């Protein structure tokens, strides 16, 4: 068994945006003495349990079939996303109804996903080191989006920033107390990233059209981590008709060296060249996406959704395209309509 350890080296300049990102990460590989410790530039990838690889399993969540890792009693998706066990199912549940049909089992597999009135409640574990990471990340979100973060005073739905073995978060408001874990190596930038998940953002490189923009180098991915790179686009859909470009500058984008086993890139541009990622600030695309979800009116019904982006709305992960909503089924993309909090086939 190979055991991998991510060691974060955090120079004081890590928070500055520049092309020569001073953040350097090292992957130390045990039981493989012939493998040198690699010094990887830009290995900006958040991981919930950096020291453990759990068993791979497949679950259904928000209408998506997700390959997840079962580790420490939790479902982990793409490294740092925690899937709530109570809302995941082993087989598909009905989330889209025929016209005129009466919805049932609304609580199964669903999440309301949105923070009401653009307000995110939070609390911070007293034992969390360097709480300024949280305050700085919150200030950044508030300065750039319509979201407001309010210290919890008895509200039942809230984010709880707490120490953990890595950096992790749930996607969207899942109901009740939801942890964002921050190991001591998780920077302010990683905290901005994890808050991005908590307000409803998925990873940029899992966009359905990502294969138009990037190339995955499967041979360089660590054993047992390859599922982190799958999307439902890999289920056969080529995504060609979606033209909005992938945002390499997104704070939700994996680095080219994510989960590399040999110091070689796992993700490049389609032409094989490297790109740089940043963990300094929300990109313009991130801000556009967040403000589409959380518009001035409180979110959820805003007409400003970005075409080509995925959103989790009323328990379903859907794609915005041509100002309409699409849901990916095994028969391909099908248009869906949202009515009174329930999705129907168009
Ligand atoms: Zn993430």
XYZ file of C-alpha atoms in Angstrom, residues 9-334:
326
model
C 4.859 24.912 2.401
C 3.328 28.264 3.005
C 5.478 31.289 2.367
C 4.201 34.642 3.523
C 3.644 35.746 -0.063
C 1.234 32.938 -0.810
C -1.706 35.285 -0.796
C -0.393 37.504 -3.565
C -1.604 36.873 -7.080
C 1.264 36.509 -9.480
C 2.352 34.261 -12.285
C 5.244 32.897 -10.273
C 3.149 31.383 -7.560
C 5.421 31.040 -4.543
C 3.347 28.249 -3.049
C 5.213 25.020 -3.392
C 3.890 21.686 -2.295
C 5.716 18.456 -1.855
C 4.487 14.949 -2.197
C 6.332 12.462 -0.063
C 5.903 8.898 -1.130
C 6.487 6.188 1.415
C 7.373 2.572 0.640
C 8.686 3.669 -2.727
C 12.264 4.635 -1.950
C 13.180 4.933 -5.619
C 10.732 7.808 -5.982
C 12.284 11.116 -5.148
C 10.368 13.612 -3.088
C 8.860 15.873 -5.682
C 8.672 19.585 -5.387
C 5.579 20.419 -7.336
C 4.761 23.928 -8.377
C 1.178 24.989 -8.147
C -0.120 21.779 -6.596
C -3.082 23.756 -5.339
C -5.517 20.993 -4.700
C -7.580 20.692 -1.554
C -7.878 17.218 -0.061
C -10.072 16.107 2.851
C -7.925 13.169 3.967
C -4.456 13.560 2.443
C -3.037 10.530 4.250
C -5.750 8.035 3.422
C -7.212 6.405 0.329
C -10.595 4.812 0.953
C -12.592 2.289 -1.039
C -14.214 3.584 -4.221
C -17.978 3.310 -4.455
C -20.730 4.878 -6.569
C -23.620 6.844 -5.163
C -26.461 9.037 -6.419
C -26.695 12.603 -5.238
C -28.564 15.611 -6.661
C -29.327 13.538 -9.726
C -25.658 12.818 -10.350
C -24.041 9.406 -10.277
C -20.846 10.119 -8.410
C -17.769 7.947 -7.949
C -16.774 8.628 -4.345
C -14.217 7.470 -1.861
C -15.543 5.997 1.362
C -13.122 7.115 4.033
C -13.529 7.567 7.785
C -17.254 6.901 7.434
C -17.698 9.717 4.916
C -18.255 9.922 1.178
C -15.559 12.099 -0.387
C -15.905 13.357 -3.967
C -13.025 14.839 -5.970
C -10.693 15.124 -3.041
C -12.334 17.689 -0.814
C -16.119 17.535 -1.351
C -18.060 15.731 1.373
C -21.365 14.193 0.242
C -23.974 14.043 3.030
C -24.663 10.358 3.638
C -28.272 10.983 4.602
C -28.972 12.545 1.190
C -27.060 10.075 -0.965
C -28.585 6.855 -2.233
C -27.153 3.653 -3.659
C -29.695 3.608 -6.484
C -31.251 6.491 -8.441
C -34.227 8.274 -6.926
C -36.803 10.236 -8.863
C -35.891 13.892 -8.943
C -37.578 14.926 -12.204
C -41.305 14.365 -12.684
C -43.615 14.057 -15.636
C -45.953 16.975 -16.227
C -48.987 16.679 -13.970
C -47.343 14.068 -11.748
C -47.444 14.585 -7.986
C -43.946 14.704 -6.490
C -43.140 12.233 -3.727
C -40.170 11.544 -1.494
C -39.102 15.128 -1.795
C -36.625 14.747 1.008
C -34.708 11.851 -0.513
C -31.573 12.773 -2.385
C -32.456 16.419 -2.331
C -30.824 19.433 -0.888
C -32.167 22.940 -0.884
C -28.614 23.966 -1.774
C -29.173 27.694 -1.445
C -28.601 29.935 1.493
C -31.798 31.904 1.906
C -31.731 35.676 1.577
C -28.078 35.524 0.467
C -27.149 34.999 4.104
C -24.694 32.343 5.227
C -24.574 31.653 8.947
C -21.343 30.372 10.399
C -19.495 29.598 13.577
C -15.847 28.857 14.259
C -14.495 26.061 16.412
C -12.622 27.678 19.315
C -9.704 25.313 18.738
C -9.213 26.288 15.074
C -5.718 27.746 14.621
C -5.247 30.950 12.611
C -8.877 32.070 12.545
C -7.860 35.045 10.404
C -7.958 32.646 7.421
C -11.692 32.415 7.943
C -12.239 36.121 8.559
C -10.123 37.101 5.544
C -11.886 34.574 3.275
C -15.302 35.775 4.438
C -14.327 39.407 3.864
C -13.230 38.492 0.339
C -16.557 36.805 -0.426
C -18.525 39.715 1.016
C -16.485 42.311 -0.865
C -17.011 40.569 -4.224
C -20.451 38.968 -4.119
C -23.958 39.586 -2.842
C -23.449 37.101 -0.022
C -23.393 38.097 3.594
C -21.819 35.977 6.329
C -23.333 36.298 9.778
C -22.055 34.734 12.989
C -24.636 32.178 14.060
C -26.965 33.035 16.916
C -29.131 29.931 17.180
C -29.901 29.415 13.455
C -30.181 25.725 12.597
C -28.411 25.830 9.200
C -24.817 26.964 9.411
C -21.207 26.362 8.401
C -18.859 25.288 11.153
C -15.169 25.963 10.529
C -13.256 23.278 12.377
C -9.821 21.627 12.302
C -9.428 18.472 10.188
C -6.785 16.362 8.518
C -7.223 18.332 5.282
C -9.420 20.977 3.661
C -13.018 19.944 2.901
C -16.592 21.156 2.529
C -20.067 20.106 1.438
C -21.581 21.606 -1.715
C -24.390 24.062 -1.041
C -26.513 24.479 2.049
C -27.291 20.936 3.119
C -29.301 21.693 6.246
C -28.132 21.661 9.854
C -24.536 22.085 10.902
C -22.124 21.530 8.027
C -18.393 21.446 8.576
C -15.686 23.123 6.592
C -12.519 21.434 7.807
C -9.272 23.349 7.703
C -5.969 21.655 8.496
C -3.191 24.012 9.489
C -1.872 23.912 5.905
C -5.139 25.206 4.406
C -4.531 28.786 3.340
C -6.892 31.745 3.133
C -7.153 30.899 -0.578
C -8.167 27.320 0.211
C -10.699 28.701 2.673
C -12.163 30.878 -0.107
C -12.301 27.686 -2.222
C -14.072 25.657 0.496
C -16.587 28.452 1.082
C -17.161 28.295 -2.693
C -18.285 24.694 -2.288
C -20.467 25.574 0.696
C -22.350 28.217 -1.285
C -22.922 25.783 -4.166
C -19.930 25.670 -6.516
C -18.440 22.441 -7.889
C -14.924 22.121 -9.278
C -14.227 23.987 -12.481
C -12.468 21.046 -14.142
C -15.540 18.839 -13.762
C -17.559 20.974 -16.164
C -19.333 18.849 -18.730
C -17.395 20.489 -21.542
C -14.014 20.221 -19.874
C -12.652 17.835 -22.503
C -12.859 20.691 -24.987
C -10.348 22.600 -22.898
C -8.206 20.209 -20.919
C -6.575 16.813 -21.212
C -6.412 14.370 -18.321
C -3.163 12.393 -18.104
C -4.448 9.234 -16.449
C -1.011 7.542 -16.331
C 0.316 10.205 -13.962
C -2.508 9.992 -11.404
C -1.877 8.334 -8.042
C -3.272 4.844 -7.605
C -6.798 5.004 -6.231
C -7.273 8.707 -7.007
C -8.275 8.455 -10.671
C -11.980 8.742 -9.918
C -11.306 12.299 -8.783
C -10.991 13.201 -12.450
C -14.169 11.620 -13.730
C -17.197 13.646 -14.672
C -20.460 12.556 -16.126
C -19.096 13.924 -19.353
C -16.863 10.836 -19.348
C -20.041 8.766 -19.557
C -20.017 9.368 -23.281
C -21.120 12.928 -23.849
C -18.598 14.984 -25.775
C -19.972 18.367 -24.781
C -19.122 19.911 -28.129
C -22.073 22.220 -28.334
C -21.197 24.083 -25.179
C -19.029 26.966 -26.075
C -18.531 28.966 -22.903
C -14.876 28.643 -22.038
C -13.464 26.845 -19.046
C -12.109 29.349 -16.528
C -8.512 28.384 -15.771
C -8.363 31.295 -13.360
C -11.225 29.992 -11.214
C -10.378 29.429 -7.569
C -12.357 26.188 -8.018
C -9.882 24.848 -10.638
C -7.542 21.932 -9.905
C -3.846 22.505 -10.430
C -2.026 20.708 -13.286
C -0.276 18.493 -10.714
C -3.336 17.426 -8.719
C -2.883 13.885 -7.365
C 0.267 13.359 -9.427
C 2.196 10.229 -8.535
C 5.360 11.068 -10.387
C 5.722 14.841 -10.558
C 4.324 14.885 -14.077
C 1.137 16.861 -14.778
C -2.234 15.142 -14.460
C -4.089 17.970 -16.216
C -2.885 20.132 -19.093
C -4.510 22.289 -21.705
C -5.720 20.304 -24.676
C -2.532 21.068 -26.558
C -0.488 19.562 -23.709
C 0.777 22.861 -22.323
C 0.645 23.744 -18.637
C -1.564 26.382 -17.104
C -1.293 28.134 -13.772
C -3.906 28.120 -11.069
C -4.417 30.557 -8.270
C -5.693 30.423 -4.717
C -5.686 34.159 -4.113
C -9.061 35.432 -5.120
C -12.355 34.706 -6.807
C -12.015 35.038 -10.579
C -14.428 37.162 -12.589
C -16.118 33.923 -13.634
C -16.426 32.782 -10.012
C -18.011 36.109 -9.089
C -20.365 35.948 -12.078
C -21.414 32.405 -11.117
C -21.893 33.228 -7.442
C -23.902 36.342 -8.195
C -26.030 34.362 -10.628
C -26.908 32.021 -7.773
C -27.222 34.818 -5.275
C -28.704 37.757 -7.099
C -30.045 40.882 -5.534
C -33.446 39.272 -5.016
C -32.168 36.455 -2.840
C -31.131 33.843 -5.357
C -32.680 30.790 -6.927
C -34.730 32.468 -9.598
C -32.290 34.970 -10.983
C -32.264 35.247 -14.782
C -28.506 35.804 -14.763
C -27.319 32.205 -14.833
C -24.198 31.697 -16.908
C -24.597 29.474 -19.955
C -22.237 26.509 -19.886
C -22.134 26.366 -16.067
C -23.599 23.734 -13.783
C -25.741 24.605 -10.793
C -27.357 22.549 -8.055
C -30.899 23.823 -7.718
C -33.784 22.273 -5.784
C -31.915 19.019 -5.344
C -30.834 18.588 -8.958
C -27.546 19.400 -10.639
C -28.417 21.003 -13.945
C -26.646 22.684 -16.803
C -27.519 26.144 -18.093
C -27.447 26.242 -21.883
C -29.161 28.662 -24.244
C -30.903 30.116 -21.179
C -32.627 26.796 -20.515
C -31.954 24.012 -18.002
C -30.699 20.558 -18.978
C -30.228 17.426 -16.942
C -27.910 14.638 -18.078
C -29.558 11.228 -18.254
C -28.331 7.961 -19.699
C -30.214 8.918 -22.832
C -28.313 12.187 -23.072
C -29.292 15.721 -22.190
C -32.949 16.417 -21.551
